[in-house]
């Protein structure tokens, strides 16, 4: 085997990695995989069929020597210490200007650290978010690369070929220097948390207040997916309600325990937003709700201790109409929060992000893909310095029309004892962001009273302190 035989290497042949490398091979690039697990190596060879097109090994030297130079090696392994371990194992066999790409959900500061470390050794390194799950990896994901632009140029033809396409346009673009790719993927996942929480709340109120059956829920979400709420998450939600349970009678969704797990990217988004001073309450509460869901035994105990108000009667058709408008409103505000965070992070970390491009590459392939993103991209094309999506002229009438139903649904849920924290937080964010006067003047007075933290005035410029009560 000549070392120039293969165009692309991939470390980590789990379901995601195997599907991605087969996607590369399907697009006429020769790909070579590496994994310590012989069964995974054999599975790739079997599924790939033609070893001249796609091959794999458990020996790292064989793997590296099979690749054309500069070697292009992508890692699809769990974030954390495993990434560092794989890098160290590869280094003895690499040459100057070889390229390592981290395709996992690594924390962005780890990517910056690894890039600096490998740059000293003459090796290019960059992070590239990949979204779309296992099916997306096989058929076309959304890819979010950032880092060394010259190094990315070597991989660009491959990434553009394997990525999802929206009206023929590849859902991949160079996003910016350093850890821009991993950062954008992190915020993508934060938005994903928010949208999933919102969708679950709408499901909850439709069944508790509207008494919708799984068949009716399927019909409602399927109908919504054909309209302005068209999105991957609404699409799969409709499918979920149709899935029969293979272990007993009924639908599978009713047998799934209400404890949601998380891998950390939503939490990272929330934490970093706080570091930057950017409000993302729809994402914050989505993370918190997964944590509350884990307290199953305590929730069951508390449910027996406290009464719950009766659900007020409501016409099913009216509830469905309100729910559609409220979900549309909350989707917009959640995207607005995530994009606001990206805009400020771009300034803080010098990423040079183009939000219109980011919205474009999210239009297909990724988990948060939605018809709404075409409008979002257009809004940032019209004004690349747009401070917040809620300020976009094209979105003002959309939001104005949906706000009244959102208010009604939140009020109805509160009086009926049905938790809707995602929608409530989205509405509160909207009300606070669109208020020219907030009561935070009192907080500044309190801070100055007990801690001499000073304050500013509305009538005179400067910084002031008062000896309160003197």
Coordinates of C-alpha atoms in Angstrom, one line a residue:
X1 CA 0.0 0.0 0.0
X2 CA 1.5 3.4 -1.0
X3 CA 1.3 6.1 1.5
X4 CA -0.3 8.4 -1.1
X5 CA -3.3 6.1 -1.7
X6 CA -5.9 7.8 0.6
X7 CA -7.2 11.4 0.6
X8 CA -8.7 11.5 4.0
X9 CA -8.2 9.8 7.4
X10 CA -10.6 9.4 10.2
X11 CA -10.0 8.3 13.8
X12 CA -13.0 6.8 15.7
X13 CA -15.1 4.3 13.8
X14 CA -18.2 4.4 16.0
X15 CA -21.6 4.9 14.3
X16 CA -20.9 8.6 13.7
X17 CA -17.3 8.1 12.4
X18 CA -18.2 5.1 10.2
X19 CA -21.1 7.0 8.6
X20 CA -18.9 10.0 8.0
X21 CA -16.1 8.1 6.4
X22 CA -18.5 6.2 4.2
X23 CA -20.0 9.6 3.1
X24 CA -16.5 10.7 2.2
X25 CA -16.0 7.6 0.1
X26 CA -19.4 7.9 -1.6
X27 CA -18.2 11.3 -2.8
X28 CA -15.2 9.9 -4.7
X29 CA -12.5 10.5 -2.1
X30 CA -10.5 7.6 -0.9
X31 CA -10.7 7.4 2.9
X32 CA -8.9 5.4 5.5
X33 CA -10.1 4.8 9.1
X34 CA -8.5 4.0 12.4
X35 CA -9.9 2.4 15.5
X36 CA -8.5 0.1 18.2
X37 CA -11.6 -2.0 18.0
X38 CA -11.0 -4.7 15.3
X39 CA -14.8 -5.3 15.1
X40 CA -15.4 -1.6 14.1
X41 CA -12.5 -1.8 11.6
X42 CA -14.0 -5.0 10.1
X43 CA -17.5 -3.4 10.0
X44 CA -16.2 -0.5 8.0
X45 CA -14.4 -2.7 5.5
X46 CA -17.5 -4.8 5.0
X47 CA -19.9 -1.9 4.6
X48 CA -17.4 0.0 2.4
X49 CA -17.0 -3.0 0.1
X50 CA -14.1 -1.7 -2.1
X51 CA -10.9 -1.5 0.0
X52 CA -9.3 0.8 -2.6
X53 CA -12.1 3.3 -1.9
X54 CA -12.4 2.9 1.9
X55 CA -10.1 0.9 4.2
X56 CA -9.2 0.8 7.9
X57 CA -6.6 -0.5 10.4
X58 CA -6.1 -1.0 14.1
X59 CA -2.4 0.0 13.7
X60 CA -1.8 3.7 13.9
X61 CA 1.4 3.7 11.9
X62 CA -0.3 1.8 9.1
X63 CA -3.2 4.3 9.2
X64 CA -0.9 7.4 9.0
X65 CA 1.3 6.0 6.3
X66 CA -1.8 5.2 4.1
X67 CA -2.6 8.9 3.8
X68 CA -1.5 11.4 1.1
X69 CA 0.5 14.4 2.3
X70 CA -0.3 16.8 3.7
X71 CA -2.2 14.2 5.7
X72 CA -5.8 15.2 6.6
X73 CA -6.9 13.4 9.7
X74 CA -10.2 14.0 11.4
X75 CA -11.0 12.9 14.9
X76 CA -14.5 11.8 15.8
X77 CA -13.9 10.8 19.4
X78 CA -15.5 11.9 22.7
X79 CA -14.4 15.4 23.9
X80 CA -11.8 15.7 26.7
X81 CA -8.7 13.8 27.5
X82 CA -9.3 11.2 24.7
X83 CA -8.6 13.9 22.1
X84 CA -5.3 14.8 23.7
X85 CA -4.4 11.1 23.9
X86 CA -5.1 10.5 20.2
X87 CA -3.1 13.5 19.2
X88 CA -0.1 12.3 21.2
X89 CA -0.4 8.8 19.6
X90 CA -0.4 10.4 16.1
X91 CA 2.4 12.8 16.6
X92 CA 5.4 10.4 16.2
X93 CA 4.2 9.5 12.7
X94 CA 3.2 12.9 11.4
X95 CA 5.2 15.3 9.2
X96 CA 5.4 19.1 9.0
X97 CA 2.1 20.7 7.6
X98 CA 0.0 17.6 8.3
X99 CA -3.5 18.5 9.4
X100 CA -5.5 17.3 12.4
X101 CA -9.2 18.2 12.6
X102 CA -11.3 17.7 15.8
X103 CA -14.8 17.0 14.7
X104 CA -16.1 16.4 18.2
X105 CA -17.8 18.7 20.7
X106 CA -14.7 20.0 22.3
X107 CA -14.8 23.0 24.6
X108 CA -13.5 25.9 22.6
X109 CA -10.6 26.8 25.0
X110 CA -9.3 23.3 24.6
X111 CA -9.2 23.8 20.8
X112 CA -7.2 27.0 21.2
X113 CA -4.7 25.2 23.5
X114 CA -4.3 22.3 21.1
X115 CA -3.8 24.6 18.1
X116 CA -1.0 26.5 19.9
X117 CA 0.6 23.3 21.1
X118 CA 0.6 21.7 17.6
X119 CA 1.7 24.8 15.8
X120 CA 5.0 24.6 17.7
X121 CA 5.4 21.2 16.2
X122 CA 4.6 22.3 12.6
X123 CA 1.3 20.5 12.6
X124 CA -2.0 22.3 11.7
X125 CA -5.0 21.8 14.0
X126 CA -8.5 23.1 13.8
X127 CA -11.9 22.3 15.3
X128 CA -14.9 21.6 13.1
X129 CA -18.4 21.2 14.5
X130 CA -20.4 18.4 12.8
X131 CA -24.2 18.4 13.3
X132 CA -26.9 16.0 12.1
X133 CA -26.4 12.9 14.1
X134 CA -25.5 9.5 12.6
X135 CA -28.0 9.9 9.7
X136 CA -26.6 13.3 8.9
X137 CA -23.0 12.1 9.0
X138 CA -24.0 9.5 6.4
X139 CA -26.2 11.5 4.1
X140 CA -24.9 15.1 4.7
X141 CA -24.3 17.0 7.9
X142 CA -23.9 20.7 8.6
X143 CA -20.2 21.3 9.1
X144 CA -18.7 24.3 11.1
X145 CA -15.0 24.6 10.6
X146 CA -12.7 27.2 12.1
X147 CA -9.0 27.7 12.6
X148 CA -6.1 28.0 10.2
X149 CA -7.6 29.1 6.8
X150 CA -4.8 27.7 4.7
X151 CA -5.1 24.3 6.4
X152 CA -8.9 24.3 5.9
X153 CA -8.3 24.9 2.1
X154 CA -6.9 21.4 1.9
X155 CA -10.1 19.9 3.4
X156 CA -12.6 22.2 1.8
X157 CA -13.3 20.1 -1.3
X158 CA -14.0 17.1 0.8
X159 CA -16.2 19.0 3.4
X160 CA -18.2 20.7 0.6
X161 CA -18.8 17.4 -1.1
X162 CA -20.0 15.5 2.0
X163 CA -22.0 18.3 3.6
X164 CA -25.8 18.7 3.4
X165 CA -27.0 20.8 0.5
X166 CA -29.7 23.5 0.6
X167 CA -30.9 24.5 -2.8
X168 CA -27.6 23.1 -4.1
X169 CA -25.4 25.1 -1.7
X170 CA -23.2 23.1 0.7
X171 CA -24.0 23.6 4.3
X172 CA -20.3 24.2 5.3
X173 CA -18.2 27.4 5.4
X174 CA -15.0 28.5 6.9
X175 CA -16.2 30.5 9.9
X176 CA -13.1 32.2 11.4
X177 CA -9.8 31.7 13.1
X178 CA -8.9 29.8 16.3
X179 CA -11.7 27.9 17.9
X180 CA -14.5 29.6 15.9
X181 CA -15.8 26.3 14.6
X182 CA -16.1 24.6 18.0
X183 CA -17.6 27.8 19.5
X184 CA -20.3 28.0 16.8
X185 CA -21.1 24.3 17.3
X186 CA -21.4 24.9 21.1
X187 CA -23.9 27.7 20.6
X188 CA -25.7 25.6 18.0
X189 CA -26.2 22.9 20.7
X190 CA -27.3 25.5 23.2
X191 CA -30.0 26.7 20.8
X192 CA -30.9 23.0 20.3
X193 CA -31.4 22.6 24.0
X194 CA -33.8 25.6 24.0
X195 CA -35.8 24.4 21.0
X196 CA -36.2 20.9 22.4
X197 CA -37.4 22.3 25.7
X198 CA -39.9 24.5 24.0
X199 CA -41.2 21.6 21.9
X200 CA -41.7 19.4 24.9
X201 CA -43.6 22.1 26.7
X202 CA -46.0 22.5 23.8
X203 CA -46.5 18.8 23.7
X204 CA -47.2 18.8 27.4
X205 CA -49.9 21.5 27.3
X206 CA -51.6 20.0 24.3
X207 CA -52.0 16.7 26.0
X208 CA -52.8 17.9 29.5
X209 CA -55.1 20.8 28.7
X210 CA -56.3 19.8 25.2
X211 CA -56.4 16.1 25.8
X212 CA -54.8 15.4 22.4
X213 CA -54.1 11.7 21.7
X214 CA -50.8 10.6 20.1
X215 CA -52.5 10.4 16.8
X216 CA -53.8 13.9 17.1
X217 CA -50.4 15.1 18.3
X218 CA -48.8 13.5 15.2
X219 CA -51.3 15.3 13.0
X220 CA -50.7 18.6 14.6
X221 CA -46.9 18.5 14.5
X222 CA -46.9 17.1 11.0
X223 CA -49.2 20.0 9.9
X224 CA -46.9 22.5 11.6
X225 CA -43.9 21.0 9.8
X226 CA -45.5 21.9 6.5
X227 CA -45.8 25.6 7.5
X228 CA -43.7 28.2 9.1
X229 CA -42.5 25.9 11.9
X230 CA -40.9 23.5 9.3
X231 CA -37.9 22.1 11.1
X232 CA -36.0 18.9 11.9
X233 CA -37.2 18.9 15.5
X234 CA -40.9 19.4 14.6
X235 CA -40.6 16.8 11.9
X236 CA -39.1 14.1 14.2
X237 CA -41.6 15.0 17.0
X238 CA -44.4 14.2 14.6
X239 CA -42.7 10.8 13.9
X240 CA -42.2 10.1 17.6
X241 CA -45.9 10.1 18.3
X242 CA -46.5 7.4 15.7
X243 CA -43.9 5.0 17.0
X244 CA -45.4 1.9 18.4
X245 CA -43.9 0.2 21.5
X246 CA -42.2 -3.1 20.5
X247 CA -42.3 -4.4 24.1
X248 CA -46.0 -3.7 25.0
X249 CA -49.1 -2.2 23.7
X250 CA -49.4 1.6 23.0
X251 CA -46.9 4.2 21.8
X252 CA -43.3 4.2 22.8
X253 CA -43.3 7.9 23.9
X254 CA -45.6 7.1 26.8
X255 CA -43.2 4.5 28.1
X256 CA -40.1 6.6 28.1
X257 CA -38.9 7.9 31.5
X258 CA -39.1 11.7 31.9
X259 CA -35.5 12.1 32.8
X260 CA -33.5 13.9 30.2
X261 CA -29.7 13.5 30.0
X262 CA -27.1 15.9 28.7
X263 CA -23.5 15.9 27.5
X264 CA -22.5 19.4 28.6
X265 CA -22.7 21.6 25.5
X266 CA -25.9 23.4 26.6
X267 CA -24.3 24.0 30.0
X268 CA -21.2 25.4 28.3
X269 CA -23.2 27.7 26.2
X270 CA -25.1 29.0 29.3
X271 CA -21.9 29.4 31.3
X272 CA -20.0 31.2 28.6
X273 CA -22.9 33.5 28.0
X274 CA -22.7 34.5 31.6
X275 CA -19.0 35.1 31.2
X276 CA -19.7 37.4 28.3
X277 CA -22.7 39.1 30.0
X278 CA -25.1 38.0 27.3
X279 CA -28.7 37.0 28.4
X280 CA -29.8 33.6 27.0
X281 CA -32.6 32.7 29.4
X282 CA -34.3 30.2 27.0
X283 CA -31.1 28.2 26.9
X284 CA -30.4 28.6 30.6
X285 CA -33.8 27.2 31.6
X286 CA -33.5 24.3 29.1
X287 CA -30.4 23.2 30.9
X288 CA -32.0 23.7 34.3
X289 CA -35.1 21.6 33.3
X290 CA -32.9 18.7 32.4
X291 CA -31.4 18.9 35.9
X292 CA -34.8 19.2 37.5
X293 CA -36.0 16.2 35.4
X294 CA -33.2 14.0 37.0
X295 CA -34.8 14.5 40.4
X296 CA -37.5 12.0 39.6
X297 CA -38.0 10.5 43.1
X298 CA -38.2 14.0 44.7
X299 CA -40.6 15.2 42.1
X300 CA -42.9 12.2 42.7
X301 CA -42.8 12.9 46.5
X302 CA -43.4 16.6 46.0
X303 CA -46.3 15.9 43.7
X304 CA -48.1 14.1 46.5
X305 CA -47.6 17.0 48.9
X306 CA -48.9 19.9 46.9
X307 CA -52.2 20.4 45.3
X308 CA -52.5 21.3 41.6
X309 CA -55.1 23.7 40.2
X310 CA -57.7 22.3 37.9
X311 CA -57.1 22.8 34.2
X312 CA -59.6 25.3 32.9
X313 CA -61.6 24.1 29.9
X314 CA -60.4 25.3 26.6
X315 CA -61.5 24.6 23.0
X316 CA -59.0 22.2 21.4
X317 CA -58.8 24.2 18.2
X318 CA -58.1 27.5 20.1
X319 CA -55.4 25.8 22.1
X320 CA -53.7 24.3 19.0
X321 CA -53.7 27.7 17.3
X322 CA -52.3 29.5 20.4
X323 CA -49.6 26.8 20.7
X324 CA -48.5 27.2 17.1
X325 CA -48.0 30.9 17.4
X326 CA -46.3 30.6 20.8
X327 CA -43.9 28.0 19.6
X328 CA -43.1 30.2 16.5
X329 CA -42.5 33.2 18.8
X330 CA -40.3 31.2 21.2
X331 CA -38.3 29.7 18.3
X332 CA -37.5 33.2 17.1
X333 CA -36.4 34.5 20.5
X334 CA -34.2 31.4 21.1
X335 CA -32.4 31.8 17.8
X336 CA -32.1 35.6 18.7
X337 CA -30.4 34.8 22.0
X338 CA -27.9 32.3 20.5
X339 CA -27.0 34.6 17.6
X340 CA -26.6 37.5 20.0
X341 CA -24.1 35.4 22.0
X342 CA -22.2 34.5 18.8
X343 CA -22.0 38.2 17.8
X344 CA -20.5 39.2 21.1
X345 CA -18.2 36.2 21.3
X346 CA -16.9 37.1 17.8
X347 CA -15.8 40.5 19.2
X348 CA -14.4 39.1 22.4
X349 CA -12.5 36.2 20.9
X350 CA -11.8 37.9 17.5
X351 CA -13.5 35.2 15.5
X352 CA -14.8 37.5 12.7
X353 CA -18.0 35.5 12.4
X354 CA -20.5 36.3 9.7
X355 CA -23.9 35.5 11.2
X356 CA -25.6 35.4 7.8
X357 CA -23.3 32.6 6.7
X358 CA -23.8 30.7 10.0
X359 CA -27.6 30.8 9.5
X360 CA -27.1 29.6 5.9
X361 CA -25.1 26.5 6.8
X362 CA -27.7 25.6 9.5
X363 CA -30.5 25.5 6.9
X364 CA -29.9 21.8 6.2
X365 CA -28.2 18.8 7.8
X366 CA -28.0 20.0 11.4
X367 CA -30.4 19.3 14.3
X368 CA -31.6 23.0 14.5
X369 CA -32.3 23.2 10.8
X370 CA -35.5 25.1 10.1
X371 CA -37.2 27.1 7.4
X372 CA -37.0 30.1 9.7
X373 CA -33.2 30.1 9.1
X374 CA -33.5 31.4 5.5
X375 CA -35.3 34.5 6.9
X376 CA -32.7 34.8 9.6
X377 CA -29.8 34.7 7.1
X378 CA -31.5 37.3 5.0
X379 CA -31.9 39.6 8.0
X380 CA -28.1 39.5 8.6
X381 CA -27.4 40.0 4.9
X382 CA -29.5 43.1 5.0
X383 CA -27.6 44.3 8.1
X384 CA -24.4 42.5 9.0
X385 CA -24.1 44.7 12.2
X386 CA -27.6 43.7 13.4
X387 CA -27.4 43.7 17.2
X388 CA -30.3 41.4 17.8
X389 CA -32.7 39.5 15.5
X390 CA -35.6 41.2 17.3
X391 CA -34.4 44.5 15.8
X392 CA -34.6 43.2 12.3
X393 CA -37.4 45.1 10.3
X394 CA -38.4 41.8 8.7
X395 CA -39.0 40.1 12.0
X396 CA -40.8 42.8 13.9
X397 CA -44.2 42.1 12.3
X398 CA -43.7 38.3 12.7
X399 CA -43.0 38.7 16.4
X400 CA -45.8 41.3 17.0
X401 CA -48.4 38.9 15.6
X402 CA -47.3 36.0 17.7
X403 CA -46.8 37.8 21.1
X404 CA -50.5 37.9 22.1
X405 CA -51.0 34.1 21.8
X406 CA -47.7 33.6 23.7
X407 CA -49.0 35.8 26.6
X408 CA -52.3 33.9 26.7
X409 CA -50.7 30.5 26.7
X410 CA -48.2 31.4 29.4
X411 CA -51.0 32.8 31.6
X412 CA -53.3 29.8 30.9
X413 CA -50.5 27.4 31.8
X414 CA -49.7 29.2 35.0
X415 CA -53.3 29.2 36.2
X416 CA -53.5 25.5 35.3
X417 CA -50.3 24.5 37.0
X418 CA -48.6 23.3 33.8
X419 CA -44.9 24.3 33.8
X420 CA -43.8 26.2 30.7
X421 CA -40.5 27.7 31.8
X422 CA -39.0 27.8 28.3
X423 CA -41.9 29.8 26.8
X424 CA -42.2 31.9 30.0
X425 CA -38.5 32.8 29.8
X426 CA -38.7 33.5 26.1
X427 CA -41.6 35.9 26.8
X428 CA -39.8 37.5 29.8
X429 CA -36.7 38.0 27.7
X430 CA -38.8 39.7 25.0
X431 CA -40.6 41.9 27.5
X432 CA -37.3 42.9 29.2
X433 CA -35.4 43.5 26.0
X434 CA -38.2 45.6 24.5
X435 CA -38.6 47.7 27.7
X436 CA -37.0 51.2 27.7
X437 CA -37.3 51.3 31.4
X438 CA -36.5 48.5 33.8
X439 CA -36.5 48.5 37.7
X440 CA -32.8 48.0 37.8
X441 CA -32.4 51.5 39.1
X442 CA -33.5 50.2 42.5
X443 CA -30.9 47.4 42.3
X444 CA -28.2 50.0 41.7
X445 CA -29.5 52.0 44.7
X446 CA -29.4 48.8 46.8
X447 CA -25.9 48.0 45.7
X448 CA -24.7 51.5 46.5
X449 CA -26.5 51.4 49.9
X450 CA -24.9 48.2 51.2
X451 CA -21.7 48.2 49.3
X452 CA -20.9 51.7 48.1
X453 CA -20.8 50.3 44.5
X454 CA -21.9 53.6 43.0
X455 CA -24.4 54.4 40.3
X456 CA -25.1 56.6 37.3
X457 CA -27.9 59.1 36.9
X458 CA -30.4 59.8 34.2
X459 CA -30.0 63.6 34.3
X460 CA -26.3 64.2 34.9
X461 CA -23.3 62.3 33.5
X462 CA -20.8 60.8 35.9
X463 CA -20.4 58.1 38.6
X464 CA -22.1 58.8 42.0
X465 CA -22.2 57.5 45.6
X466 CA -24.7 58.5 48.3
X467 CA -24.4 58.0 52.1
X468 CA -27.9 56.5 52.4
X469 CA -29.9 57.4 55.4
X470 CA -27.5 60.1 56.4

